[in-house]
Structures are given as structure tokens and as C-alpha cells.
Coordinates of C-alpha atoms in Angstrom, one line a residue:
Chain A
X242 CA 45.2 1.2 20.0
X243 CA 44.0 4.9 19.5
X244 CA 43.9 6.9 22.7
X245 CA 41.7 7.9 24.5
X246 CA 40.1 11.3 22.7
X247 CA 40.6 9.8 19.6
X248 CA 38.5 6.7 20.0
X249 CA 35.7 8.9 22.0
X250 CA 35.5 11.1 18.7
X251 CA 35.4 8.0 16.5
X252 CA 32.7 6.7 18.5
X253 CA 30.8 9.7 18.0
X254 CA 31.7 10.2 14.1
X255 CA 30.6 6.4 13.5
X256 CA 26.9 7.2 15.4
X257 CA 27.0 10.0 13.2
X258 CA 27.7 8.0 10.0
X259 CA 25.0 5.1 11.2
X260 CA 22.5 8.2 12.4
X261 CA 22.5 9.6 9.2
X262 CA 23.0 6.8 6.3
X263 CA 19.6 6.1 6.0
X264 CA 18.5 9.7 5.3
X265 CA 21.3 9.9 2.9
X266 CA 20.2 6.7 0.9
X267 CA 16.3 7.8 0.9
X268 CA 17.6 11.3 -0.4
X269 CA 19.6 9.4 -3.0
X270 CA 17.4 6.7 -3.8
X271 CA 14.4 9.8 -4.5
X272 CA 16.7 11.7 -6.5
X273 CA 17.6 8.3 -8.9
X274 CA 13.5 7.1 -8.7
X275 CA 14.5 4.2 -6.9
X276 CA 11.4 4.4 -4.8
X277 CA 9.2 2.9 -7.2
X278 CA 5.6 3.8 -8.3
X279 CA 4.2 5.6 -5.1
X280 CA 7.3 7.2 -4.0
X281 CA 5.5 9.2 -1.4
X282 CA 4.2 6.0 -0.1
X283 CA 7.6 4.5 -0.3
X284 CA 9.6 7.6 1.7
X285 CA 6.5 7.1 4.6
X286 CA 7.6 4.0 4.7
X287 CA 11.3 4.0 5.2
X288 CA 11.1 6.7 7.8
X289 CA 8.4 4.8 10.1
X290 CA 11.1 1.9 9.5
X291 CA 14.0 3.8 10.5
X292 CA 11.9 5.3 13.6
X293 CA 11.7 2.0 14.6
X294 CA 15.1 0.8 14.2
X295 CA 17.0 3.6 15.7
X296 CA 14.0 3.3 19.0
X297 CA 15.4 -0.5 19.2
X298 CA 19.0 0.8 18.7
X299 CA 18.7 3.1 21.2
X300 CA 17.4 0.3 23.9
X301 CA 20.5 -1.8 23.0
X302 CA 23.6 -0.3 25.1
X303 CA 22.3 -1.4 28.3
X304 CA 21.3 -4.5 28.3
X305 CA 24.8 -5.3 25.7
X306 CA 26.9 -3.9 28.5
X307 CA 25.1 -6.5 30.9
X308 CA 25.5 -9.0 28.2
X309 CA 29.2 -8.4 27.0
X310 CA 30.7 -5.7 29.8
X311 CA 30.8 -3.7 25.9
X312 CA 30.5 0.2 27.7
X313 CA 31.3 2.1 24.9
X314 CA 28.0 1.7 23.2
X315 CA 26.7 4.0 25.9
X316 CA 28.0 6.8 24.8
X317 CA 25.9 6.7 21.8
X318 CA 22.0 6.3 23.1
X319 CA 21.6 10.0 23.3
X320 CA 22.4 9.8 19.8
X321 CA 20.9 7.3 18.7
X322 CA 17.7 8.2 20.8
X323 CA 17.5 11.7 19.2
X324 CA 18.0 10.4 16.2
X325 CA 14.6 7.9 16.7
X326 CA 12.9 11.2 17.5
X327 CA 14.5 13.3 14.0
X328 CA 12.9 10.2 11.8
X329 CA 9.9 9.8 13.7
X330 CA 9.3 13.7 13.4
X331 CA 10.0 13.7 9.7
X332 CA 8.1 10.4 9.1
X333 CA 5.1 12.6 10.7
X334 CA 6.2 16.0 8.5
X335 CA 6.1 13.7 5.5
X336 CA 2.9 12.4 6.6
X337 CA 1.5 15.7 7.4
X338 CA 2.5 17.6 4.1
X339 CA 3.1 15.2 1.8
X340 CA 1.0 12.7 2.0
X341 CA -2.0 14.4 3.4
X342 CA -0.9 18.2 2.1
X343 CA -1.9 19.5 5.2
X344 CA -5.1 18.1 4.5
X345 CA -6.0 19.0 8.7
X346 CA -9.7 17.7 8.7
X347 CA -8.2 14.4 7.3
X348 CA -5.5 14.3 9.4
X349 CA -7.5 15.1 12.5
X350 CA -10.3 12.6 11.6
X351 CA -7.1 9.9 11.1
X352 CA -5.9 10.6 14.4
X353 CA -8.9 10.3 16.2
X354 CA -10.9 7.4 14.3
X355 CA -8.2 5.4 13.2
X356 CA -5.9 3.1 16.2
X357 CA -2.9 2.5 14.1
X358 CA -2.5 6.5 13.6
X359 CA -3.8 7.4 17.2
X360 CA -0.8 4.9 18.4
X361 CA 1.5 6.6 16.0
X362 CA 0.5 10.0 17.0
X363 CA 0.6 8.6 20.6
X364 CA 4.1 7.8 20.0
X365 CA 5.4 10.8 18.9
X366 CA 4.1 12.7 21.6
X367 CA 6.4 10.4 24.2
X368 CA 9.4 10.7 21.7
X369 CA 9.1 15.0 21.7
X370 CA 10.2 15.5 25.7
X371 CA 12.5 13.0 25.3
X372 CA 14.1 14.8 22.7
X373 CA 13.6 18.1 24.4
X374 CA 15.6 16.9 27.9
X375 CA 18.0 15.4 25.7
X376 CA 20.8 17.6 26.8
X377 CA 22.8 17.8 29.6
X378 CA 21.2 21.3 31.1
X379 CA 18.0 19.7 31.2
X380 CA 19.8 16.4 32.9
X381 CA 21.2 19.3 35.5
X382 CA 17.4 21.0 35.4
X383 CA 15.6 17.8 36.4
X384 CA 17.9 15.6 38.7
X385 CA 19.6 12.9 37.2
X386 CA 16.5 10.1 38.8
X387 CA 14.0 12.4 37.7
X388 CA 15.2 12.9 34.2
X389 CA 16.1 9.2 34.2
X390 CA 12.7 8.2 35.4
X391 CA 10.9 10.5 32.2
X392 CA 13.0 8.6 29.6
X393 CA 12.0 5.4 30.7
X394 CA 9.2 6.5 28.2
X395 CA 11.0 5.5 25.6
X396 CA 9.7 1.9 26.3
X397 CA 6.4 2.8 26.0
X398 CA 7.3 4.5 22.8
X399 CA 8.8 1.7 21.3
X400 CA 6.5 -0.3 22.3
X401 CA 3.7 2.0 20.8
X402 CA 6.0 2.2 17.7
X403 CA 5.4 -1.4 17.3
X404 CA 1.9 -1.4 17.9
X405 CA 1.7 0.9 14.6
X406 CA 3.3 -0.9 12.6
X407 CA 1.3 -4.1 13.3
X408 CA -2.1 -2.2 13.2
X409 CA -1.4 -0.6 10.0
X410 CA 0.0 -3.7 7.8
X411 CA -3.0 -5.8 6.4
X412 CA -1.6 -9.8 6.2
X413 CA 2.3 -9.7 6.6
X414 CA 2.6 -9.4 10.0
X415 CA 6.4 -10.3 9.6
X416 CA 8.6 -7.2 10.0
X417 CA 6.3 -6.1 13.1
X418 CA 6.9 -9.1 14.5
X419 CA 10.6 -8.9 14.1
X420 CA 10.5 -5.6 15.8
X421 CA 8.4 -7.2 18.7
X422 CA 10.5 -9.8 19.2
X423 CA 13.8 -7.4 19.1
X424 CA 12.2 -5.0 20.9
X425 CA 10.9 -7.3 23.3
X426 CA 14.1 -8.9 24.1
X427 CA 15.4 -5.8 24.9
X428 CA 13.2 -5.0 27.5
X429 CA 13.0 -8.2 29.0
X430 CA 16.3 -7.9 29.4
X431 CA 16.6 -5.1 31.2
X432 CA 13.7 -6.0 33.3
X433 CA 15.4 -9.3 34.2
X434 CA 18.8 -7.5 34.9
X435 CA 16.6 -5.0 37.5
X436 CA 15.2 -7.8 39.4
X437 CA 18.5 -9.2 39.6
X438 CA 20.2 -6.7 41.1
X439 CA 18.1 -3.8 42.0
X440 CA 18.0 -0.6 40.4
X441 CA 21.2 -0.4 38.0
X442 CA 23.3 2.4 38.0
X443 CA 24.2 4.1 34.5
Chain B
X90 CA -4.3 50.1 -35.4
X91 CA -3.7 46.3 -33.8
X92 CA -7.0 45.4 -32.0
X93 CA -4.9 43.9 -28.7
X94 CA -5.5 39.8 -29.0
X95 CA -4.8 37.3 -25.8
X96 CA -1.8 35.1 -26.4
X97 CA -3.6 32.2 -25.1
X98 CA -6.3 30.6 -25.7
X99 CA -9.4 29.7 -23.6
X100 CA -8.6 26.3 -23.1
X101 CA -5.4 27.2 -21.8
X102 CA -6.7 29.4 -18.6
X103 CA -7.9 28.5 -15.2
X104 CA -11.2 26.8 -15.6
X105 CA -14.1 29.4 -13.8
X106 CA -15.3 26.8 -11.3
X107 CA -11.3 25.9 -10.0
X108 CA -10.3 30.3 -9.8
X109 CA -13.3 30.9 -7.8
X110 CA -12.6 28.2 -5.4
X111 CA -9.4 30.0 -4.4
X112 CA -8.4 28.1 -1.6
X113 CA -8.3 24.8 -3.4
X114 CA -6.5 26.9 -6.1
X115 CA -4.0 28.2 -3.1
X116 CA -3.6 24.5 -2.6
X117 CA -3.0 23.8 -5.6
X118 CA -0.1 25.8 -6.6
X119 CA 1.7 25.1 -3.6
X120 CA 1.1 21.5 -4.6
X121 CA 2.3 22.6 -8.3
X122 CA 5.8 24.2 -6.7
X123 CA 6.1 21.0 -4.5
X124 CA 5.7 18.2 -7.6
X125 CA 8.3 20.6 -9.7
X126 CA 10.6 20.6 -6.9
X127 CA 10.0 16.4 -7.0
X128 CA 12.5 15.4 -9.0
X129 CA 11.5 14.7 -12.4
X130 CA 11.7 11.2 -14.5
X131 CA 14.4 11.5 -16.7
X132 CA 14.7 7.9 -17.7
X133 CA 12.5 6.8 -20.4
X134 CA 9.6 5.3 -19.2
X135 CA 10.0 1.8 -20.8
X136 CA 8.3 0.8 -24.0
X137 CA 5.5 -2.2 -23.0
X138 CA 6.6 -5.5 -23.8
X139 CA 5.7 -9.0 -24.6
X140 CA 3.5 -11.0 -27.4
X141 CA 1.1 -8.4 -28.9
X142 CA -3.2 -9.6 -29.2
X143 CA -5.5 -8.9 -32.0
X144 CA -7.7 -6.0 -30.5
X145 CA -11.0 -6.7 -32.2
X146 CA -12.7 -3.8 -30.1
X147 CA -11.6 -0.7 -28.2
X148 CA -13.3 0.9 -25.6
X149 CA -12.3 4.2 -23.4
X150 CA -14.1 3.8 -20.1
X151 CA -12.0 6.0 -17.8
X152 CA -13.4 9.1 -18.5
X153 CA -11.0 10.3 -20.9
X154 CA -7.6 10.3 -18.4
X155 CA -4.3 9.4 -19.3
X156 CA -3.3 5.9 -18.7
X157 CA -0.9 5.3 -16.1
X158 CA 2.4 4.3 -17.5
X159 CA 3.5 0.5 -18.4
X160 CA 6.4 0.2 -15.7
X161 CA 3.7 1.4 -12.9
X162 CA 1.5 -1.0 -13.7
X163 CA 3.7 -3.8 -13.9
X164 CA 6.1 -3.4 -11.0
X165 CA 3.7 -1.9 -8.1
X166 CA 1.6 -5.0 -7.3
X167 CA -0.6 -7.1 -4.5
X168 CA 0.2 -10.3 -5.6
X169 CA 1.1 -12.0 -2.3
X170 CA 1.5 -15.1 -4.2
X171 CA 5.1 -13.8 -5.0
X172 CA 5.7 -11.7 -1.9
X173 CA 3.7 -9.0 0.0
X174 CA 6.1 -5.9 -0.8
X175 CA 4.5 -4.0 -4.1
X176 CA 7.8 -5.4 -5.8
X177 CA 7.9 -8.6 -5.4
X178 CA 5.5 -9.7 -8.1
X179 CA 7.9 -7.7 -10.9
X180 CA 11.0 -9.4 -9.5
X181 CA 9.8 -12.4 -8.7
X182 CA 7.3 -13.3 -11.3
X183 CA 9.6 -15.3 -13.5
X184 CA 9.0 -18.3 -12.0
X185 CA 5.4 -18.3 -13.4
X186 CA 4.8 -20.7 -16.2
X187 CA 1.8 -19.0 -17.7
X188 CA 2.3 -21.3 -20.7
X189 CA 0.7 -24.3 -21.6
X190 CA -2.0 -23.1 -18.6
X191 CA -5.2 -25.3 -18.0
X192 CA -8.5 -23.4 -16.5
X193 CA -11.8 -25.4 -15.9
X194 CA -15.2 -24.1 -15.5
X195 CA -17.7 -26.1 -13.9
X196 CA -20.5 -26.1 -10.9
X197 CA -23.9 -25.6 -12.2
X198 CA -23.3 -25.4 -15.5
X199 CA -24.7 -27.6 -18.3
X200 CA -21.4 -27.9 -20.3
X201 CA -18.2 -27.8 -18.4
X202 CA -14.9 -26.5 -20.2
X203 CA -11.5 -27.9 -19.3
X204 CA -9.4 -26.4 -21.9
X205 CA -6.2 -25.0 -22.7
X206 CA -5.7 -20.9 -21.7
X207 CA -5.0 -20.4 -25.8
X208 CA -7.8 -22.1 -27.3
X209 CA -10.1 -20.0 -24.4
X210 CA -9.0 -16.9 -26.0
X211 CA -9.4 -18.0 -29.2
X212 CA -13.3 -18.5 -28.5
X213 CA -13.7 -14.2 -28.0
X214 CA -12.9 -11.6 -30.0
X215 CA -10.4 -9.4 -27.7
X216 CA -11.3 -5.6 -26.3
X217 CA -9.7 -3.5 -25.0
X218 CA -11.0 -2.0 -22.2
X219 CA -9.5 1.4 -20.4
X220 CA -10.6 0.8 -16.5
X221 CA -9.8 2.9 -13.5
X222 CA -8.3 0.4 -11.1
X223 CA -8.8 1.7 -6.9
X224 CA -7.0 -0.3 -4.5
X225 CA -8.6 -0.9 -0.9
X226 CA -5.4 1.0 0.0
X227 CA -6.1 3.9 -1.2
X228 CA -4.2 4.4 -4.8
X229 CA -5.4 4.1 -7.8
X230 CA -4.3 3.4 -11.5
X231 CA -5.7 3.9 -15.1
X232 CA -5.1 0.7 -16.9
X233 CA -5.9 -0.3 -20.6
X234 CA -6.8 -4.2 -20.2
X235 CA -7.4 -6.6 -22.9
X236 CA -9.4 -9.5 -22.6
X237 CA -13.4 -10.6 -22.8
X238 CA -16.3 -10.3 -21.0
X239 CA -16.9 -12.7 -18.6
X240 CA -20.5 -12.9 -19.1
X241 CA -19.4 -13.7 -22.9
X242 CA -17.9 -17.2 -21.3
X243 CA -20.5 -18.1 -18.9
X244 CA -23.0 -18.3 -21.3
X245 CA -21.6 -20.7 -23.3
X246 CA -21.3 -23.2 -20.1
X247 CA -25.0 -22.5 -19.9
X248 CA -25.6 -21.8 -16.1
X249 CA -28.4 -24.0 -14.8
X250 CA -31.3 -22.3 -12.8
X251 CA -29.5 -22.9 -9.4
X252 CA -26.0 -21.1 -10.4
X253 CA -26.3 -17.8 -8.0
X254 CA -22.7 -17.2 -7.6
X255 CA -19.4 -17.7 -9.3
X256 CA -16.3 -18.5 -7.5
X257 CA -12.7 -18.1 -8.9
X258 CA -9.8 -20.0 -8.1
X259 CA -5.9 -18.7 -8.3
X260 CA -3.1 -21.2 -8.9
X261 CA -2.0 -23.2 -6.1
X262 CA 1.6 -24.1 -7.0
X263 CA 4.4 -22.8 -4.6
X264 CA 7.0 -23.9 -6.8
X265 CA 5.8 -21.1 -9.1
X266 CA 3.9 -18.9 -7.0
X267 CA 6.9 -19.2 -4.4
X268 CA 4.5 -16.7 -1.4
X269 CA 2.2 -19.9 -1.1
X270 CA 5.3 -20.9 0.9
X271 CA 4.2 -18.5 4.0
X272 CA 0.6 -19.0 5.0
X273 CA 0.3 -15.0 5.1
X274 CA -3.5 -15.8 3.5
X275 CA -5.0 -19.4 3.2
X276 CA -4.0 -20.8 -0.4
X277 CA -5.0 -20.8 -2.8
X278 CA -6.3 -17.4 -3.1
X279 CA -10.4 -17.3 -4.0
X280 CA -12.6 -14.7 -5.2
X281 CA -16.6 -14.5 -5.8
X282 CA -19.3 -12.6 -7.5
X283 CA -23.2 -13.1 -7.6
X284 CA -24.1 -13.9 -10.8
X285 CA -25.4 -10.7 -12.0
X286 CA -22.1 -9.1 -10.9
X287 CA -20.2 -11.7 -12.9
X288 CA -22.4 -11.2 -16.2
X289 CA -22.3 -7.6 -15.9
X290 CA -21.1 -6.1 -19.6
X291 CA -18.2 -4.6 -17.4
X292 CA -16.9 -7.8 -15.5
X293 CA -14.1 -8.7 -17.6
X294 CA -11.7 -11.4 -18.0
X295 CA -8.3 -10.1 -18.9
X296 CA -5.8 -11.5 -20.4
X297 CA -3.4 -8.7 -21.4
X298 CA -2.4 -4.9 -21.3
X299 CA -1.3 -2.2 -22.9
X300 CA -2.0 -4.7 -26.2
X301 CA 0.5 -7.2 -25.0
X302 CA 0.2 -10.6 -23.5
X303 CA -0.5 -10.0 -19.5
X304 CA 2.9 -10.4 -17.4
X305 CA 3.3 -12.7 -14.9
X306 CA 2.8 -9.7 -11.7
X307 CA -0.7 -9.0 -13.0
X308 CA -2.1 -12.1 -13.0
X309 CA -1.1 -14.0 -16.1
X310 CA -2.4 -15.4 -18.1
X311 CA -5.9 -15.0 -17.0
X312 CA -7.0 -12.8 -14.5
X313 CA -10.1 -11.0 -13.2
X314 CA -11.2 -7.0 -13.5
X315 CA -14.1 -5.8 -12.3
X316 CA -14.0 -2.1 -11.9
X317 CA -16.1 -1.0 -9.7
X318 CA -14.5 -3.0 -7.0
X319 CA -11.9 -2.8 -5.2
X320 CA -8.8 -4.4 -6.8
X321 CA -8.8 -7.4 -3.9
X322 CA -11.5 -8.7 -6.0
X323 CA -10.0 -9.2 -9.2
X324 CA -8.5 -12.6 -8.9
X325 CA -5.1 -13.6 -10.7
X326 CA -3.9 -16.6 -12.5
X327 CA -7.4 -18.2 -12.4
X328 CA -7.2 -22.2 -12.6
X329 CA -10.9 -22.4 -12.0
X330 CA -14.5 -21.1 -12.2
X331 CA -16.9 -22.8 -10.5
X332 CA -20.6 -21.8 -10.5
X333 CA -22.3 -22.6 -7.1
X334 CA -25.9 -22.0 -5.4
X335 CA -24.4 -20.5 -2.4
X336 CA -22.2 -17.9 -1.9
X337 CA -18.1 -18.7 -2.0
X338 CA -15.4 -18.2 0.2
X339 CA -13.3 -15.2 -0.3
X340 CA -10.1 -14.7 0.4
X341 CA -9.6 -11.4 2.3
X342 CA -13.1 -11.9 3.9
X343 CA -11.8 -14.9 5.5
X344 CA -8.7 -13.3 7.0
X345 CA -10.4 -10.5 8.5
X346 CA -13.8 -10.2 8.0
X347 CA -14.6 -7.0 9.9
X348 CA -12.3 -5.4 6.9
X349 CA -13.4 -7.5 4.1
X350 CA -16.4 -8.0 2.8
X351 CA -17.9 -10.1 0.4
X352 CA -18.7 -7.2 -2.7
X353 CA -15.9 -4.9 -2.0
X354 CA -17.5 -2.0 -4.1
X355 CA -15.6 1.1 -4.2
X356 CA -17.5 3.7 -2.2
X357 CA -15.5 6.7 -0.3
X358 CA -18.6 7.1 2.1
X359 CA -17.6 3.6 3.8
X360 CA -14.4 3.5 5.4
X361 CA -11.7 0.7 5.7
X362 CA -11.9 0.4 9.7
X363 CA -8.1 1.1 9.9
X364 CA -8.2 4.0 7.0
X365 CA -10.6 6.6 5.1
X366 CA -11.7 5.5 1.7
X367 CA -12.6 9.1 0.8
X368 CA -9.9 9.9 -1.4
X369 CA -7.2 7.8 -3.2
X370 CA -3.9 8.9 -4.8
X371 CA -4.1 8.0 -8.4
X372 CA -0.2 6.8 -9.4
X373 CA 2.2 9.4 -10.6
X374 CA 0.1 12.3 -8.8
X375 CA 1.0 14.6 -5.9
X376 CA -2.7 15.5 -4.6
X377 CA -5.0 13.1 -4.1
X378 CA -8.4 13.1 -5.8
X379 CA -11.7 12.3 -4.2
X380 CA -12.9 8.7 -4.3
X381 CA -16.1 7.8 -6.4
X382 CA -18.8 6.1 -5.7
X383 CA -18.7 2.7 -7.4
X384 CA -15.1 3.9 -8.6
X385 CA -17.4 6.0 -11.3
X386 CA -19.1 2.8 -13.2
X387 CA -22.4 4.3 -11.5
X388 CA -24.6 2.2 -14.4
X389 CA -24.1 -1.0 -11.8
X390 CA -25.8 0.5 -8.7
X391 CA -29.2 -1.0 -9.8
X392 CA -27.7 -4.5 -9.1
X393 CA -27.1 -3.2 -5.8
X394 CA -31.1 -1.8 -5.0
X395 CA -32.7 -2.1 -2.0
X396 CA -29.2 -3.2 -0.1
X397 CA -27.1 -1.5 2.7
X398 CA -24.1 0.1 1.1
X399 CA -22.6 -0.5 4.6
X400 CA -22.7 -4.0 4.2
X401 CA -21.2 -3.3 0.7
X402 CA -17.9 -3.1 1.2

């Protein structure tokens, strides 16, 4: 068995590894034209996808401690969380100065005429004081219930996230759904652990 | 002494009307830094492939811009028959038997065809025909087809007085066309023009590109392009044209009919309701360009006279 430093740092060197793998591939996977015809389509893509996956990531320790008494997994939501936020805000740069090239009527007119972007945007915006109280001064600054209470945004974000997704894809409502249902487990589960034993302690 | 002589010539400068539109000049060297700093293709773009066709005719109806490349056009495709990602048609189209292929036209015609896909060709001289192809998703290709008009074919099924519409028909086979397996649209996929759209000198039916036989992602072996439209509209590996009185079924129309219409003309005043139409990003570019109206094939708004463009989508 390692001890007990040794397995907290390889905790946090294997969030690390996870956290940034996907950035590493899209970088790779550019640099080889692995990203097809419309690679600025294709990098947009990935990013919303990765968004999404670290969000549900991030909503698994809990409800996998309640599951499995697995506590270790804890230790990595902040990372993982922060991580949700770092894609999300690059899938929006990307968006923003890529895609559109900073095209700001177009981009405004997007975000207020068209749902699937107003939810994105919407999302984003729950995601950025997340990330900003994501430290332990600001955990100090607010009061543990208080700071806890403002990061129980990050269901509406991922549920938002979600909502994106599904507005935006034209017939294939598969991988939304897949998120959905993950997602929606997730949630469920903590609601059902709540009304089960109160207000859980983390 | 040396009368002083530019280096370069006229051609080569910044056009007048781009320098004194400086912002959009700004924009557009940032855009130029930004696409060098994109890595370049260093792999050779791949040579098109397959069974070449006697071009009878040529015809450059793009407004003189570059075709976009063969392994573009062939492995970035809507063809949910084979999958909804763009690359599932190129991986997935080999299980396509586009050969020996059967299409029937009939409906309110006075001779109906049933007859092999080969000895259909054989009836037309081929053209080639350089189109701009717009997506409803915003992108856009240049694409030299081959194939014949379809006005060309429905003549010689002699429509009777009450043909107003023709409808087209994909394949229905999930054995080959393994995306019929999920009901993501209701299969088999159809398609419609009025009859004036369908004889138009433009409406085409394709059956190759680039010279070569058409591959199994774009619609093979018989497919339809009408350029104007948006590319929902041109129907791939037809089975059937029927001539009818009223007006088809379409498939996109069907699945959401607040999004799809029945004409789907290309026109960057009317927007998708989830996204702008206004511009498109033409493959291989950084910027994108300004949608036209029509896609550019202006000489077809005179079938559309007197009519609601809103309603034209």
C-alpha cells in the first residue's frame, strides 16, 4: 500500500492526467489534421463535449461515496469542477474568435435570438463564480453553507449544459440523451440520498 | 538613368475597394496571421479515385473559385443513412452495393422507366457541372459534379398534364445503408421539387465527381443537386422518381417542420430558427463569407415570383 502523502499526490497527479488528456489529444489530433474537413467545427465540438463530461464528472464523487463508501474521489471535484469551467471557457474563446472572429454583432444577435446559444451562454455564466470561489480563501470568505449553497449551481449548469446540446443537434438526439440520462442519475441520486437522511455533510 | 519600376504587378496589390475598407482589411490580416499559425496540410491531398466518365460537356458555374479538394468532399458528409457524424458515410460507405442498381420512374408520366442505373446513363451525354454546394448548417463546398439534367430524363417519360411535382426516393435497405437501423428520420429518406424546379436547366442528376464514378458517401450511384438549395434537398442513392399532382412528403420537413420547409432555397435573409443563415464557412477557409441569395444561381428567382421568400425556406 503507498502511504498516506503518496497516494494523496497520486490522486491528484491522476486528476491531472484525466483533466488534461483531452486537451492534449485535440492539440495533437489539430497538429496531425485528424480533425477532418471543418476542423474549427470539429475543435467546437470536442470542447462542448469535454464541458460536458468533466460537469458530469464533477457530480459523481458524492453520490459514488453514498453508493460504494469510495471517499477518495472527493478529493478531486474541485478539480474536476474547474476543469468543466477551463473547457467550457475555451469552448466559448474558440467560439468567440475562431469561429465567429470576434464577429460581436453576430455573436450578440446568437446569444439573444438563438435558445441553444442563450442556454450555452447561460451556462457559462453559472460555471464563472464557481470557478472564481473555487479556492479555499473564498470557502473561508463565504462560510462553508454559504459557499456550499452557491455551488449547488453547478446542477443547474449541467443541466443547462445539456439543454445545449439537445437544442443545437438537428435529428441525433443520442449523445444528449446519454448526458441526460448520466447526468440525471446523478442528481436523482443525490436528491434521493437528501431526502433520506437530511442535509448530508461533506 | 533607371526610370524606378514596381516589382509587382497590379494584380498582385490590395484590390482598391478591400484597402479602403480598412477595418475589414484589419480583420483580415489578423485572420491571415491566425490561418498561418493553423497548422498547414502537409500530407498530400489524395489524388480522386474510382472509374473515370466520358465528359461530353464542361461547365464552370461557380463563379470561377477553386474547387474544394477530393478528400473534403468525400469524407465530410450528411448521409444519415450511414451514421449522423460527418464521417460516417466515408467509413462506413462500403457496404453500399451501388452496382447492378435498379431506379424506376413513374407517376404521371406516359412511359415509365424501370431500368438498370448503367443503361440510364447511357441515355445522356455526361456534364460536368462546377456547383457551389451550401449546407443548412452553415458550410459550404465547391464541387465539380458529373451527371445530366434532370429535366433531360423527365421528358422522355413524358409528364402528363397533371404531373406538378416530382418526388424522389433514397434506398431503403438497412443491410446496406446500416443508419436505417435507428429511426433518427423516417426511412426511407424522400425529397421533392415542383415541376418547374425539377426541369430547371440547373437541376441535375449526378452521377459522379471530380470525373470519377460518384462514391458511395455522396450518394452513389445516382443522386440529386440542385444548387440553389440547401444541400438537404439533394436526395442520395435515388431508387425512385415518381411524378405526382400533389405535393410530396419531405423528409426533413416531416421531422421538424418549423425548420424545414418544403423549397429549402438558400437565402441568408431567412434564418434557421436555431442559427443565422447569413454567412457560411466555405471548407478549407478561416473567415466566413456572406451567404447568397439563392446560393448565387439568381437566374431561378422568376420560378419563385409573387411568393413569400419566408415561406421559402
Amino acid at each position: 500500500m503507498v502511504s498516506g502523502p503518496a497516494r494523496s499526490r497520486l490522486i491528484k497527479v491522476g486528476g491531472w492526467v484525466v483533466a488534461l488528456a483531452p486537451l492534449t489529444l485535440l492539440v495533437a489530433d489539430t497538429l496531425r489534421h485528424r480533425l477532418g474537413a471543418n476542423p474549427i467545427e470539429a475543435v467546437l465540438n470536442r470542447l462542448g463535449f469535454w464541458t460536458l463530461t468533466f460537469l458530469a464528472l464533477s457530480l459523481l464523487p458524492t453520490p459514488l461515496r453514498s453508493w460504494t463508501g469510495l471517499a477518495w474521489p472527493l478529493r478531486l471535484r474541485r478539480l474536476l469542477g474547474v476543469t468543466a469551467f477551463s473547457y467550457a471557457a475555451l469552448h466559448f474563446t474558440w467560439y468567440l474568435g475562431v469561429d465567429q472572429f470576434f464577429d460581436l454583432q453576430a455573436i450578440g444577435a446568437d446569444i439573444v435570438k438563438r435558445p441553444f446559444i442563450t442556454v450555452g451562454f447561460a451556462t457559462l455564466l453559472l460555471l464563472l463564480p464557481l470557478a472564481v470561489t473555487s479556492t479555499d480563501g473564498w470557502v473561508r470568505r463565504l462560510g462553508f453553507a454559504r459557499w456550499k449553497a452557491l455551488h449547488r449551481l453547478a446542477y443547474a449548469a449541467a443541466l443547462l449544459g445539456v439543454v445545449h446540446f439537445a437544442w443545437r443537434v438537428k435529428a441525433d438526439r443520442l449523445k444528449p440523451t446519454i448526458f441526460a440520462v448520466v447526468i440525471g442519475v446523478l442528481l436523482l441520486a443525490r436528491l434521493a440520498a437528501r431526502l433520506r437522511t437530511g442535509p448530508q455533510r461533506t | 538613368m533607371a526610370r524606378w519600376r514596381p516589382d509587382i504587378l497590379e494584380s498582385e496589390t490590395t484590390p482598391e475597394a478591400l484597402w479602403l475598407r480598412r477595418r475589414d482589411f484589419l480583420m483580415l490580416g489578423a485572420a491571415g496571421a491566425l490561418s498561418l499559425a493553423w497548422p498547414e496540410r502537409t500530407a498530400a491531398a489524395a489524388a480522386p479515385s474510382g472509374a473515370a466518365l466520358p465528359i461530353a460537356r464542361r461547365a464552370e458555374l461557380a463563379g470561377g473559385e477553386a474547387s474544394t479538394p477530393w478528400d473534403d468532399v468525400t469524407s465530410y458528409n450528411n448521409f444519415y443513412e450511414f451514421g449522423t457524424d460527418k464521417s460516417d458515410p466515408v467509413q462506413r460507405a462500403g457496404s453500399l452495393r451501388p452496382r447492378p442498381w435498379t431506379v424506376t420512374i413513374d407517376g404521371e408520366v406516359k412511359k415509365p422507366l424501370t431500368l438498370d442505373i448503367d443503361a440510364l446513363i447511357k441515355r445522356f451525354p455526361l456534364e460536368e457541372r462546377v456547383y457551389r454546394m451550401r449546407c443548412v448548417e452553415a458550410w459550404s463546398m465547391v464541387i465539380p459534379w458529373v451527371g445530366f439534367p434532370l429535366g433531360d430524363l423527365l421528358r422522355q417519360v413524358e409528364p402528363t398534364s397533371k404531373a406538378k411535382f416530382v418526388a424522389f426516393q433514397t434506398l431503403l435497405d438497412p443491410a446496406q445503408l446500416p443508419g436505417q437501423r435507428r429511426a433518427v428520420l423516417d426511412w426511407p429518406y424522400v425529397e421533392g421539387l415542383r415541376i418547374d424546379e425539377a426541369t430547371h436547366p440547373l437541376t441535375l442528376l449526378a452521377v459522379g465527381l471530380y470525373g470519377r464514378v460518384l462514391p458511395g458517401q455522396n450518394g452513389a450511384p445516382l443522386r440529386l443537386v440542385v444548387p440553389w438549395k440547401y444541400g438537404f434537398k439533394g436526395v442520395k442513392s435515388i431508387v425512385r422518381i415518381t411524378l405526382t399532382e400533389k405535393q410530396p412528403p419531405t423528409s426533413w420537413s416531416r421531422l421538424a417542420p418549423s425548420e424545414y420547409g418544403f423549397y429549402g432555397n438558400v437565402d441568408p435573409a431567412v434564418d434557421h430558427p436555431r442559427w443565422s443563415q447569413a454567412r457560411e464557412r466555405r471548407i478549407g477557409e478561416f473567415l466566413k463569407r456572406k451567404t447568397l441569395p439563392f446560393n448565387g444561381y439568381g437566374e431561378v428567382a422568376s420560378l419563385y415570383a409573387g411568393l413569400d421568400p419566408r415561406k421559402l425556406y
